[in-house]
XYZ file of C-alpha atoms in Angstrom:
472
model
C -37.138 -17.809 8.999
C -35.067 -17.057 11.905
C -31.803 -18.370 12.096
C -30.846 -21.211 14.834
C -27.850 -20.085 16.639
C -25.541 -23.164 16.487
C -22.875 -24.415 19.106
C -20.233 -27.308 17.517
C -19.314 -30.111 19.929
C -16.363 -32.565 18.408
C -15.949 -35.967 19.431
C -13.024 -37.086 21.286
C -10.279 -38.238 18.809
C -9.856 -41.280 17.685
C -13.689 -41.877 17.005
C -15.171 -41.992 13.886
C -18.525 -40.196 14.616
C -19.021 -37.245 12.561
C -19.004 -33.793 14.076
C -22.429 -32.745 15.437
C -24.004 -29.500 15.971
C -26.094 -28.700 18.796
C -28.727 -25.961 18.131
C -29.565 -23.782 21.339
C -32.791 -25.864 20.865
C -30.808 -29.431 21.455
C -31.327 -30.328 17.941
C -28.686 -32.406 16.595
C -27.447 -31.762 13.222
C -24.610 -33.364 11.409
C -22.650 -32.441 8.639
C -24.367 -34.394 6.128
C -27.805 -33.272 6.672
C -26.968 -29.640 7.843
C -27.643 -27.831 4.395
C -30.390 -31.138 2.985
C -33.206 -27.956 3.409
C -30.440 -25.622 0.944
C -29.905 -28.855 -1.026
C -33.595 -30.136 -1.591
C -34.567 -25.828 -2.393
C -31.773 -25.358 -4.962
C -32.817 -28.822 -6.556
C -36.680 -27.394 -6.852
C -38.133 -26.593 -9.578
C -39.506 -23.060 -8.389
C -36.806 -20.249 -9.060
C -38.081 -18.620 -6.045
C -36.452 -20.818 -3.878
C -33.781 -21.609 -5.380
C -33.768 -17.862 -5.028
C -34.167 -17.755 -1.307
C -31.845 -20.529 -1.146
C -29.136 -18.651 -2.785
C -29.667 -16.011 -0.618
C -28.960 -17.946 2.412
C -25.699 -19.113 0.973
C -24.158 -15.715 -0.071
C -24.895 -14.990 3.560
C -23.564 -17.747 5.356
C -20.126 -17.187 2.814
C -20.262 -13.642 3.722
C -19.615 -14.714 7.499
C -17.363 -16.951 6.659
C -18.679 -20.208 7.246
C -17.808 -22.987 4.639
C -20.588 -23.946 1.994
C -17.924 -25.749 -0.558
C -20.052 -28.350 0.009
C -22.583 -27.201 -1.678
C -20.743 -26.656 -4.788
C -22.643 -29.051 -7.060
C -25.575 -28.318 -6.101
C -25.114 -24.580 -6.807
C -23.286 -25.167 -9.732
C -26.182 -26.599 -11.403
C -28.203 -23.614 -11.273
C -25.697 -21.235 -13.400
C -27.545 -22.183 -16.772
C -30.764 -20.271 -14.741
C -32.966 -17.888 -17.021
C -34.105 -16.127 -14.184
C -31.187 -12.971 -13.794
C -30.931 -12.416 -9.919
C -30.665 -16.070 -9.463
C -27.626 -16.411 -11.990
C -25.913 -13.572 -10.645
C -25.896 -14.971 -7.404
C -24.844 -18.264 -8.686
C -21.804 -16.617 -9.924
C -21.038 -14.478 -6.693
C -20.693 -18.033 -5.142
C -18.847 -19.722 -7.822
C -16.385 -17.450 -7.882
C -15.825 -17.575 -4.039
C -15.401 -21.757 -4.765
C -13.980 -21.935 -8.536
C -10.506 -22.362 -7.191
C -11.214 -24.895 -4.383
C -13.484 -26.818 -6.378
C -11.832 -26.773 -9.950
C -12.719 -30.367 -11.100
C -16.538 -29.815 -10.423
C -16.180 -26.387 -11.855
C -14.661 -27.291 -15.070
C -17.780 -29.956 -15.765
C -19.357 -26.709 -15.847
C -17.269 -24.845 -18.389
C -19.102 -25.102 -21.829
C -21.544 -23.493 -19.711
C -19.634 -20.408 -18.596
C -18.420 -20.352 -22.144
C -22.206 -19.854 -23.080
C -22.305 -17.063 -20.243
C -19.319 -15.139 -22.046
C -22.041 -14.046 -24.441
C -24.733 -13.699 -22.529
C -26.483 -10.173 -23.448
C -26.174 -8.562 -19.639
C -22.645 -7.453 -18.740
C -22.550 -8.456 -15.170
C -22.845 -12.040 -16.601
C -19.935 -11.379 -19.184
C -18.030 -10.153 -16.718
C -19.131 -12.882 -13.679
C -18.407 -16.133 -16.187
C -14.724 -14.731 -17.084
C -14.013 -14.150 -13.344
C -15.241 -17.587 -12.684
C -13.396 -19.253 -15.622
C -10.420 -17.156 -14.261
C -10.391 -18.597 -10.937
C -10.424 -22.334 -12.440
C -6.490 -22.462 -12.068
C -5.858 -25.665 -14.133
C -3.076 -25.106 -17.454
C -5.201 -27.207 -19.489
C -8.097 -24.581 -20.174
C -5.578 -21.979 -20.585
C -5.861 -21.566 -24.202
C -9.821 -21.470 -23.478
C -9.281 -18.538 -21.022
C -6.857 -16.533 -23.640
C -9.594 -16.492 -26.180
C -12.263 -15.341 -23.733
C -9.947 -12.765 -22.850
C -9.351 -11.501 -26.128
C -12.674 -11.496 -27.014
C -13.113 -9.577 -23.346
C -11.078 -6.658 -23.775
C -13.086 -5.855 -27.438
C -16.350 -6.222 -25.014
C -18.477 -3.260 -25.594
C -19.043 -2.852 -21.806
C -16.192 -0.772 -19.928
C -17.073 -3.410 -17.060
C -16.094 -6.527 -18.921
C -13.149 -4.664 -20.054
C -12.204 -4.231 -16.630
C -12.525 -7.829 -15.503
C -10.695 -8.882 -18.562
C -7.679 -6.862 -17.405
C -7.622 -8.300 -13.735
C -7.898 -11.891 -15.300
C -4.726 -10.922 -17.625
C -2.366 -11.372 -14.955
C -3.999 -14.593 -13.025
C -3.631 -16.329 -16.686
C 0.072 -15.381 -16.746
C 0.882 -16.871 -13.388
C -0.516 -20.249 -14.836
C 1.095 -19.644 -18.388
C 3.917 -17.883 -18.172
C 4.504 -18.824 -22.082
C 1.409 -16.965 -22.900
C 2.648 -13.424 -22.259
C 3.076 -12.141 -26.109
C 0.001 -12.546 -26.618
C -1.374 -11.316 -23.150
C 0.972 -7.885 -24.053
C -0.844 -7.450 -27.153
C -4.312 -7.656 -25.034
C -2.653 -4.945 -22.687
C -1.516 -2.789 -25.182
C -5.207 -2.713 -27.029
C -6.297 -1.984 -22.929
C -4.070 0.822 -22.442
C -5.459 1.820 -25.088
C -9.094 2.595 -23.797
C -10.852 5.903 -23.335
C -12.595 5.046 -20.229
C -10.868 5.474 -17.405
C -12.721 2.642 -15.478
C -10.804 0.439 -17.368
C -7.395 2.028 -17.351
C -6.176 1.466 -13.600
C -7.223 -2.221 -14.257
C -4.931 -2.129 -17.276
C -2.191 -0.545 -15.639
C -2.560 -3.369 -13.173
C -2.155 -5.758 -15.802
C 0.889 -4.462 -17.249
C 2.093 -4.157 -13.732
C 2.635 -7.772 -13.025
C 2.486 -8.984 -16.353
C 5.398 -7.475 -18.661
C 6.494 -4.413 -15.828
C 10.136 -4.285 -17.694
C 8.032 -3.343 -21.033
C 8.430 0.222 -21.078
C 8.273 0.670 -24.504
C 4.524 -0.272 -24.935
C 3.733 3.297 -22.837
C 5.111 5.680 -25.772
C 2.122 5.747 -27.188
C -0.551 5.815 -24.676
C 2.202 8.209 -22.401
C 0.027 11.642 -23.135
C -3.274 9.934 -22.692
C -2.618 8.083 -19.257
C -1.350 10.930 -18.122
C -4.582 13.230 -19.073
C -6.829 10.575 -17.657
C -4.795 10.273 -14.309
C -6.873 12.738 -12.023
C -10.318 10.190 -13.072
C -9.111 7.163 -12.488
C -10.119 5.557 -9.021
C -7.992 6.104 -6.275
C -6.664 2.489 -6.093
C -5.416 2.784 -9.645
C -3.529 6.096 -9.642
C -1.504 4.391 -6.754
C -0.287 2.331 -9.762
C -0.769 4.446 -12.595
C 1.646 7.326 -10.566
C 4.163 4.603 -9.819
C 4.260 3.088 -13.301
C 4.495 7.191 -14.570
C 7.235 7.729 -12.439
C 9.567 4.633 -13.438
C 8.411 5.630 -16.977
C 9.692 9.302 -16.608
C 12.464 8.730 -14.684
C 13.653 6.123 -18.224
C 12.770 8.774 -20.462
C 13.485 12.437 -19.437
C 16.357 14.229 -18.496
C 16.618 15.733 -14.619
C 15.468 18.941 -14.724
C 17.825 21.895 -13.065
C 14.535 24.023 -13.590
C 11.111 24.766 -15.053
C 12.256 26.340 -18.335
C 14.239 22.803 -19.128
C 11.326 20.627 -18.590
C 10.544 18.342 -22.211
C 6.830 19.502 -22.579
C 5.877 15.986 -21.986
C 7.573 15.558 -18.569
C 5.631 18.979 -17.823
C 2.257 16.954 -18.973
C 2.988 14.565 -16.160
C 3.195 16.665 -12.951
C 1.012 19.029 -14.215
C -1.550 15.750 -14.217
C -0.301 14.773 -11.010
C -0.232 18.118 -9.221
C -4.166 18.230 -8.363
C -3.736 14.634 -6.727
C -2.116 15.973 -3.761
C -5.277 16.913 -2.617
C -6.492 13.567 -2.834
C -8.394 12.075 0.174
C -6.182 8.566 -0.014
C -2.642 8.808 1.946
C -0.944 6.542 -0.899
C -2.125 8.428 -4.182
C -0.210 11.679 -2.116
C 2.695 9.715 -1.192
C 2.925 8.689 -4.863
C 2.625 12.195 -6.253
C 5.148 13.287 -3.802
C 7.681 10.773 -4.336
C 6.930 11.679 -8.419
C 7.967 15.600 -7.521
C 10.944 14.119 -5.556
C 11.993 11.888 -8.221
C 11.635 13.617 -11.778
C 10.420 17.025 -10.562
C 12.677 20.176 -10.927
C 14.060 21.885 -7.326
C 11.671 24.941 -7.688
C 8.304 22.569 -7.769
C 9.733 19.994 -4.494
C 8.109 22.655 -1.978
C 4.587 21.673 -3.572
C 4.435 18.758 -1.818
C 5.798 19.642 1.405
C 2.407 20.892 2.663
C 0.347 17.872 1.387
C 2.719 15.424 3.032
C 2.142 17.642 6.649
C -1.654 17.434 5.850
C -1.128 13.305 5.912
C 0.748 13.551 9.756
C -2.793 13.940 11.347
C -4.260 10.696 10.100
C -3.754 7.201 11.884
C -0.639 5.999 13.215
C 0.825 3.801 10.541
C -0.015 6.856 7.592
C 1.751 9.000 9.751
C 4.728 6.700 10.219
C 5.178 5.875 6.612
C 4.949 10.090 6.071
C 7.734 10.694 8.870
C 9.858 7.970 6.912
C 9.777 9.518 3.931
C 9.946 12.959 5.298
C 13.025 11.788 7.185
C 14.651 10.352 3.801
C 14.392 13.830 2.149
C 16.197 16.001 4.989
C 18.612 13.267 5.784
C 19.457 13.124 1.697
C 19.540 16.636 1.503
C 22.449 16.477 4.706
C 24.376 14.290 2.584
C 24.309 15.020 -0.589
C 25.482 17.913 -2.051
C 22.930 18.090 -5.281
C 19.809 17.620 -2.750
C 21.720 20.388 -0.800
C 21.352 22.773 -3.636
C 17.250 21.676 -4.184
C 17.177 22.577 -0.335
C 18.800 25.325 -0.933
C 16.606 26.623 -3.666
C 13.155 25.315 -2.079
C 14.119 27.511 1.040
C 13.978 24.513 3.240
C 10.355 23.588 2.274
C 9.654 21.595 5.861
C 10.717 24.538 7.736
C 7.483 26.413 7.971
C 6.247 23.237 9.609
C 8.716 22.717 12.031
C 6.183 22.841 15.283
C 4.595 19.188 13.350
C 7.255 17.892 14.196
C 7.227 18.072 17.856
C 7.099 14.838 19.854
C 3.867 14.744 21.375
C 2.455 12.242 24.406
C 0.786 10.006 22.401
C 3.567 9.040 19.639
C 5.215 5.981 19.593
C 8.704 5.349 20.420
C 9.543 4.835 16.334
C 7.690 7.904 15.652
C 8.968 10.212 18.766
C 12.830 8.713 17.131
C 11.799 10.054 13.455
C 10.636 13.229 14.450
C 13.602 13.794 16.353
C 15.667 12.655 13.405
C 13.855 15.107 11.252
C 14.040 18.031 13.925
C 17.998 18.180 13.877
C 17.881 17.894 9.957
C 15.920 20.808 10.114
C 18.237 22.687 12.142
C 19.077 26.059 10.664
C 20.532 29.195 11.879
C 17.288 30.993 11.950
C 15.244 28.134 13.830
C 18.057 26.231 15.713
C 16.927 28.373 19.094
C 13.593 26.662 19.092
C 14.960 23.443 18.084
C 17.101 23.460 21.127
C 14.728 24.248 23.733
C 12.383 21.313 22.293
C 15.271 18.971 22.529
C 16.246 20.130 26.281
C 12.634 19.085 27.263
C 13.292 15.910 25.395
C 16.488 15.099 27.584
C 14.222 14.806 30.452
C 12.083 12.286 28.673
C 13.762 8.322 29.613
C 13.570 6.628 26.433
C 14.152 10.000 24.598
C 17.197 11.371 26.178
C 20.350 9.596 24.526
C 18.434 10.513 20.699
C 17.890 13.904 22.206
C 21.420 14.517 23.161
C 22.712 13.323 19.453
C 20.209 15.596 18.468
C 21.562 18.356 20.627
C 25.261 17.717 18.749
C 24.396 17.198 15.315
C 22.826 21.143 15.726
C 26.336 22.176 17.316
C 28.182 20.739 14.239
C 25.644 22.224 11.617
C 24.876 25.445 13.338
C 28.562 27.084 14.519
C 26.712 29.795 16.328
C 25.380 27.913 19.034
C 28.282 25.309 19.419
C 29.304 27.068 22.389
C 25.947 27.182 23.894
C 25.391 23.413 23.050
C 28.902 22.687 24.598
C 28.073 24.093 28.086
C 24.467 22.516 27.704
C 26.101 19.142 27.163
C 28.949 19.674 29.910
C 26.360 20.667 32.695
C 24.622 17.082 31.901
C 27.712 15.120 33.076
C 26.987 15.342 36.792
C 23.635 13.790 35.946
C 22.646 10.524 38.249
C 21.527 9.335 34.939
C 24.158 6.619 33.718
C 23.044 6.468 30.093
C 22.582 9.665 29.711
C 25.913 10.681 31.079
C 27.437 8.126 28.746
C 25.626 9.603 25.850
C 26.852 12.735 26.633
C 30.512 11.659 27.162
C 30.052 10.257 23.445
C 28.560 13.266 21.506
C 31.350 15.921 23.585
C 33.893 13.621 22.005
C 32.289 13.911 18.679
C 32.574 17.976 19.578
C 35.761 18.591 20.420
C 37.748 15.801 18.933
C 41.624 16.988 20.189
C 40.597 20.126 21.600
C 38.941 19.574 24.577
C 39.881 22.303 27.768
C 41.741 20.646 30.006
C 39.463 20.983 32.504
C 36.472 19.246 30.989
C 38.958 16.134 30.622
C 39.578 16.505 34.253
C 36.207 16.407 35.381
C 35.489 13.905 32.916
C 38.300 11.434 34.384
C 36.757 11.887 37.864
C 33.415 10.512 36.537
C 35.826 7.660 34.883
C 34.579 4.633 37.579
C 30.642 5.615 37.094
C 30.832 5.423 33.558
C 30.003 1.951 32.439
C 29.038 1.819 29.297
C 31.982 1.056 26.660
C 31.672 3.377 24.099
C 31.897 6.534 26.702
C 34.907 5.068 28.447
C 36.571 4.526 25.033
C 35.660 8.498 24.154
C 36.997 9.778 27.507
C 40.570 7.740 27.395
């Protein structure tokens, strides 16, 4: 049966004529007789077209068009014996359960009956729905179908037990004992299709809770590198916090507890990983609880993630930028610099601003590019920033740039100085005024006398406040 295209015209306002539908055909169809054909097949007696009918409605919900209003019509179907026809029942119910909770819960004694039904799809599909019924006074219901869940024999119920864990909790707050107990028996599980799910759980049901991990520590971590990609995201997190409680920082790899070892030796092969967030969480693991001779691991992983789309890339240059600009001001990050030989350096040319960047990533890079600034490098550092001071909405950041590698690199101070001083004559007024700022910054009270001369000429054209304050 083909489907009608449809176009919606709405009375004026004011009148009380329901909303009609014009088909491209002119057919006129209003809202109460648009789905009578879906009604009058899901009230048939013929499973195949209730079938069919079912069919339709998945379809029209996957576009996103409304069928709430079929609800009880569906609804009465979920008690079907024919398998494709109750699994689709349940695909829809669990779409409406939420909006249509009053209808749904005349229905519960029979997803109670579909709790034990022998196929595990339908286990699993009558929890979710009885999960989504968000009214307190079936709560106790939904704990004991829970409990009796997470013992399920399938992996899959398991699963769907642990996602309904936490949607309980938000409606019964007073519930979470015994919810923790369910979560502990979860984290508990071998398979690891269950695990990120009961990670999840524990997540945003008792997070502060640490203490439940001591004994399933060693076997999360083992089962880390199978676990689907969404749930190491959380399972590295949760490690992380864990180890970060529980071990001792490590000044090197002969002082690591042989369980802290467990963990990034789990959590090395992830940086591999296809998914941008399971790397950023292994990294952030290394930089958080791992000793200064293992931080270089991840530098290359996190320069891997710069060539993906623009947002993955901006979230890498963040973090990237948080490392150098830690290891700048503090002195124990100086020392894990120190030790990891600079472990962005070899990557220094990624960091280049190129055409297509935007404005907060051209900033970052440039951020990063002066952190990176070391005697060895600082010549091609410079000449990438001169280009940069040609660049409009680059050229103040490039110029800081320019002076933060005079400060941390004495042997090109000088060179940076005349760089800086040849700029002043520049028609550019913010430029010149950033200039005026970062020489200040340079010489403090020992500028030549006659820089200050030539800087006092310029006095009238320099508007902004900041460089007029640095020059009196």
């Amino acid at each position: 049966m083909l489907a009608v295209p449809i176009m919606r015209m709405a009375y004026a306002e004011g009148l009380t004529t329901p909303e009609i539908e014009y088909s491209e055909g002119g057919i006129m169809i209003d809202n109460k007789t648009r789905f009578a054909d879906l009604r009058e097949m899901l009230d048939s007696n013929k499973e195949n077209l209730k079938t069919d009918a079912m069919k339709r409605v998945i379809s029209m919900v996957a576009k996103g068009k409304d069928c709430s209003e079929l609800f009880p019509a569906v609804v009465k179907n979920v008690a079907a014996k024919n398998l494709e026809l109750k699994k689709l029942v349940y695909v829809y119910l669990v779409r409406y359960a939420e909006e249509q909770q009053e209808l749904a819960l005349l229905s519960i004694s029979t997803f109670q009956r579909g709790l034990k039904d022998h196929n595990q799809l339908i286990r699993a599909s009558a929890l979710r729905v009885l999960s989504s019924i968000r009214v307190s006074m079936i709560a106790p219901v939904m704990m004991l179908a829970i409990k009796e869940a997470v013992r399920d024999m399938s992996a899959y119920v398991r699963k769907v037990a642990a996602h309904a864990i936490p949607k309980l909790f938000s409606l019964e707050p007073e519930l979470q004992p015994q919810l923790i107990e369910c979560i502990d028996y979860l984290l508990g599980d071998k398979r690891t299709l269950v695990l990120g799910s009961a990670v999840y759980a524990f997540e945003e049901t008792c997070p502060d809770h640490l203490q439940i991990l001591h004994k399933h520590y060693r076997s999360l971590c083992r089962a880390l590198v199978d676990v689907d990609e969404w749930g190491q995201v959380i399972m590295i997190s949760l490690l992380t916090r864990y180890a970060r409680t529980q071990f001792v920082a490590p000044k090197n790899d002969n002082s690591l507890d042989p369980d802290h070892f467990l963990l990034l030796q789990s959590a090395k092969p992830l940086l591999q990983s296809r998914n941008c967030s399971v790397v950023m969480g292994v990294a952030q693991l290394f930089y958080h609880v791992g000793p200064p001779q293992q931080l270089s691991i991840v530098s290359k992983a996190l320069v891997r993630l710069l060539s993906g789309p623009r947002e993955v890339q901006y979230v890498v240059l963040v973090n990237i930028a948080t490392i150098c600009a830690a290891s700048d001001s503090n002195s124990v990050l100086k020392e894990i610099f120190a030790i990891s030989k600079n472990i962005f350096e070899p990557y220094l040319k990624s960091f280049f601003v190129r055409n297509g960047d935007s404005i907060h990533v051209k900033l970052l890079k440039l951020q990063i590019l002066k952190s990176l600034a070391t005697e060895s490098n600082v010549q091609i550092v410079l000449k990438e920033l001169q280009t940069y001071v040609k660049i409009n909405d680059l050229a103040g950041p490039a110029i800081e740039a320019i002076g933060h590698c005079a400060l941390q690199v004495g042997t090109v101070a000088e060179l940076c100085l005349t760089g800086l001083v040849s700029l002043i004559a520049n028609s550019n007024e913010e430029l010149v005024s950033s200039v005026v700022v970062v020489l200040k910054k340079l010489l403090h009270q020992k500028a030549p006398l006659s820089l200050l001369i030539r800087l006092l000429k310029l006095i009238n054209s320099i508007k902004a406040p900041s460089a007029r304050a640095c020059v009196i």
